[in-house]
Short mmCIF file of C-alpha atoms in Angstrom, two decimals:
data_model
loop_
_atom_site.label_atom_id
_atom_site.label_comp_id
_atom_site.label_asym_id
_atom_site.label_seq_id
_atom_site.Cartn_x
_atom_site.Cartn_y
_atom_site.Cartn_z
CA MET W 1 26.59 -203.17 -98.07
CA LEU W 2 26.48 -200.00 -100.40
CA LEU W 3 23.83 -197.70 -99.12
CA ASP W 4 21.33 -196.09 -101.91
CA ASP W 5 19.85 -192.68 -101.57
CA LYS W 6 16.84 -193.66 -99.60
CA LEU W 7 19.08 -195.44 -96.99
CA VAL W 8 21.42 -192.39 -97.00
CA GLY W 9 18.40 -190.28 -96.02
CA GLN W 10 17.22 -192.80 -93.42
CA VAL W 11 20.62 -193.18 -91.73
CA LEU W 12 20.84 -189.39 -91.06
CA PRO W 13 18.79 -188.81 -87.85
CA ASP W 14 15.16 -187.40 -88.02
CA ALA W 15 13.14 -185.50 -85.53
CA LYS W 16 12.14 -188.68 -83.46
CA ALA W 17 15.95 -189.63 -82.92
CA MET W 18 16.73 -186.12 -82.00
CA ALA W 19 13.77 -185.41 -79.56
CA GLY W 20 14.02 -182.02 -78.28
CA TRP W 21 15.97 -180.66 -81.07
CA GLU W 22 14.69 -178.70 -84.16
CA GLU W 23 15.61 -179.72 -87.71
CA GLU W 24 16.95 -176.86 -89.66
CA LYS W 25 18.22 -177.99 -92.95
CA ARG W 26 18.52 -181.56 -94.61
CA LYS W 27 20.14 -182.34 -97.84
CA VAL W 28 20.37 -185.88 -99.27
CA ASP W 29 21.91 -186.65 -102.55
CA THR W 30 20.38 -188.81 -105.26
CA ILE W 31 21.62 -191.66 -107.29
CA ASP W 32 22.39 -189.11 -110.17
CA HIS W 33 23.80 -186.55 -107.79
CA ALA W 34 21.24 -184.05 -108.90
CA THR W 35 21.14 -182.52 -105.58
CA THR W 36 25.00 -181.82 -105.23
CA CYS W 37 26.14 -181.65 -108.62
CA THR W 38 25.67 -179.63 -111.97
CA ALA W 39 26.90 -179.77 -115.43
CA SER W 40 29.67 -177.33 -114.40
CA VAL W 41 30.48 -179.29 -111.25
CA PRO W 42 30.40 -183.04 -112.40
CA CYS W 43 30.41 -185.78 -109.82
CA THR W 44 31.66 -188.91 -111.57
CA GLY W 45 32.56 -191.41 -109.04
CA LYS W 46 31.45 -189.06 -106.14
CA PRO W 47 30.23 -190.84 -103.05
CA LEU W 48 26.50 -190.68 -102.34
CA SER W 49 26.15 -188.23 -99.42
CA GLY W 50 23.60 -186.50 -97.01
CA SER W 51 23.64 -184.02 -94.36
CA VAL W 52 21.28 -182.72 -91.71
CA ARG W 53 21.47 -179.80 -89.05
CA PHE W 54 19.63 -179.52 -85.91
CA SER W 55 19.51 -176.78 -83.19
CA SER W 56 18.75 -176.71 -79.55
CA GLY W 57 18.97 -173.17 -78.13
CA ASP W 58 22.51 -171.93 -79.07
CA VAL W 59 23.83 -175.34 -79.87
CA VAL W 60 23.95 -176.74 -83.48
CA ALA W 61 24.52 -180.33 -84.18
CA ARG W 62 25.47 -181.37 -87.85
CA PHE W 63 25.51 -184.96 -89.35
CA ILE W 64 27.25 -185.87 -92.57
CA VAL W 65 27.13 -189.22 -94.17
CA GLU W 66 28.98 -190.54 -97.27
CA THR W 67 28.70 -193.94 -98.69
CA LEU W 68 31.69 -195.50 -100.54
CA PRO W 69 31.98 -198.30 -102.97
CA ASN W 70 34.39 -200.41 -100.68
CA ARG W 71 36.25 -200.31 -97.49
CA ASP W 72 39.55 -199.02 -98.94
CA ALA W 73 37.82 -196.03 -100.65
CA ALA W 74 36.19 -195.54 -97.39
CA LYS W 75 39.49 -195.66 -95.52
CA GLY W 76 40.91 -193.19 -98.12
CA LYS W 77 37.94 -190.93 -97.51
CA LEU W 78 38.50 -191.05 -93.82
CA LYS W 79 42.12 -190.08 -94.08
CA GLU W 80 41.23 -187.03 -96.16
CA SER W 81 38.75 -185.92 -93.67
CA TYR W 82 41.32 -186.35 -90.73
CA ALA W 83 43.76 -184.24 -92.71
CA SER W 84 41.27 -181.61 -93.46
CA TYR W 85 40.55 -181.10 -89.61
CA GLY W 86 44.46 -181.32 -89.00
CA ALA W 87 45.05 -178.64 -91.55
CA GLY W 88 42.45 -176.30 -89.74
CA PRO W 89 42.59 -174.73 -86.23
CA PHE W 90 41.69 -178.17 -84.67
CA ARG W 91 43.53 -180.48 -82.17
CA LYS W 92 42.85 -184.12 -81.71
CA VAL W 93 40.70 -184.94 -78.49
CA ASP W 94 40.77 -188.35 -76.90
CA SER W 95 37.53 -190.20 -77.27
CA PRO W 96 36.67 -193.92 -77.35
CA VAL W 97 36.56 -195.34 -80.88
CA LEU W 98 33.22 -195.19 -82.74
CA GLY W 99 32.39 -197.69 -85.63
CA SER W 100 35.26 -199.36 -87.34
CA GLU W 101 37.75 -196.20 -86.69
CA SER W 102 37.24 -192.54 -85.65
CA GLN W 103 38.92 -189.43 -84.34
CA ALA W 104 37.57 -186.44 -82.37
CA PHE W 105 38.72 -182.82 -83.01
CA GLN W 106 38.30 -179.79 -81.00
CA GLY W 107 38.47 -176.12 -82.40
CA GLN W 108 36.96 -173.10 -83.70
CA LEU W 109 33.79 -173.63 -85.63
CA GLY W 110 32.14 -170.63 -86.74
CA GLU W 111 31.74 -168.31 -83.81
CA SER W 112 32.50 -170.63 -80.93
CA GLU W 113 34.64 -173.60 -79.87
CA GLY W 114 33.20 -176.81 -81.44
CA ILE W 115 33.74 -180.62 -81.62
CA GLY W 116 33.89 -182.80 -84.73
CA ILE W 117 34.14 -186.57 -84.72
CA VAL W 118 34.93 -188.29 -88.10
CA LEU W 119 34.23 -191.93 -88.26
CA ARG W 120 34.14 -194.93 -90.56
CA SER W 121 31.73 -197.69 -90.32
CA GLY W 122 32.41 -200.39 -92.93
CA THR W 123 32.10 -198.42 -96.23
CA VAL W 124 30.35 -195.35 -94.73
CA VAL W 125 32.32 -192.29 -93.61
CA ALA W 126 30.46 -189.81 -91.47
CA SER W 127 31.00 -186.91 -89.30
CA VAL W 128 29.28 -185.25 -86.23
CA THR W 129 30.01 -181.63 -85.26
CA THR W 130 28.57 -179.60 -82.39
CA GLU W 131 29.04 -175.87 -82.08
CA GLY W 132 27.51 -173.27 -79.82
CA GLY W 133 27.53 -173.35 -75.99
CA PRO W 134 30.61 -174.84 -74.13
CA ALA W 135 32.41 -177.47 -76.21
CA ASP W 136 31.07 -180.77 -74.97
CA VAL W 137 33.11 -183.79 -76.31
CA ALA W 138 30.55 -186.21 -74.32
CA ALA W 139 27.57 -184.73 -76.19
CA ALA W 140 29.13 -184.91 -79.47
CA ARG W 141 30.15 -188.53 -78.71
CA ARG W 142 26.38 -189.41 -77.83
CA PHE W 143 25.39 -188.07 -81.37
CA GLY W 144 28.20 -190.18 -82.90
CA VAL W 145 27.23 -193.40 -81.01
CA MET W 146 23.62 -192.80 -82.37
CA LEU W 147 24.88 -192.19 -85.92
CA VAL W 148 26.99 -195.51 -85.94
CA LYS W 149 23.89 -197.53 -84.50
CA ARG W 150 21.86 -196.15 -87.37
CA ILE W 151 24.65 -196.96 -90.06
CA GLU W 152 25.04 -200.38 -88.82
CA GLN W 153 21.19 -200.92 -88.65
CA ALA W 154 21.02 -199.91 -92.31
CA GLN W 155 24.10 -202.06 -93.16
CA ALA W 156 22.30 -205.08 -91.65
CA GLY W 157 19.12 -204.32 -93.75
CA LYS W 158 17.13 -202.84 -90.85
CA THR W 159 15.28 -199.50 -90.95
CA PRO W 160 17.64 -197.14 -88.99
CA ASP W 161 15.52 -196.05 -86.03
CA ALA W 162 18.36 -195.47 -83.17
CA GLY W 163 17.76 -192.35 -81.26
CA LEU W 164 19.46 -190.23 -78.60
CA GLY W 165 17.74 -191.95 -75.91
CA LEU W 166 19.47 -195.25 -76.78
CA ALA W 167 23.00 -193.79 -77.02
#
């Protein structure tokens, strides 16, 4: 099921899902891409996307969701995301699969070591990154588990409400 802009916004975790974390920045694309595109940077065929950033002390967690028209397009986008991590100062980290397929990476994010998990769930490609404090694959994975549950809820026609407490 293709998510619309309302659902993309709902899939991203909210304050209730991220209990104890402070939301810093949220950006959700609209069907017309007015949020992320301009006349000088057109977005024909661009996937709908959304992102949100939370912080707790020194730790920052970011969630990005992109919805694609079909599985093949989503698989292609996932490969691009893997390649962008592979091209940077990141190494693959073993972590159980999330969603349909996923890969965890560890490397320099901003000022500190961070974790990035890129995943695909059906036609949605998403990523979770954590930085600040000690690199914690298990914590990043908990965020990923929650995000996949929220994506699956939306794809099943339910209102996404999975939170960290359920992960």
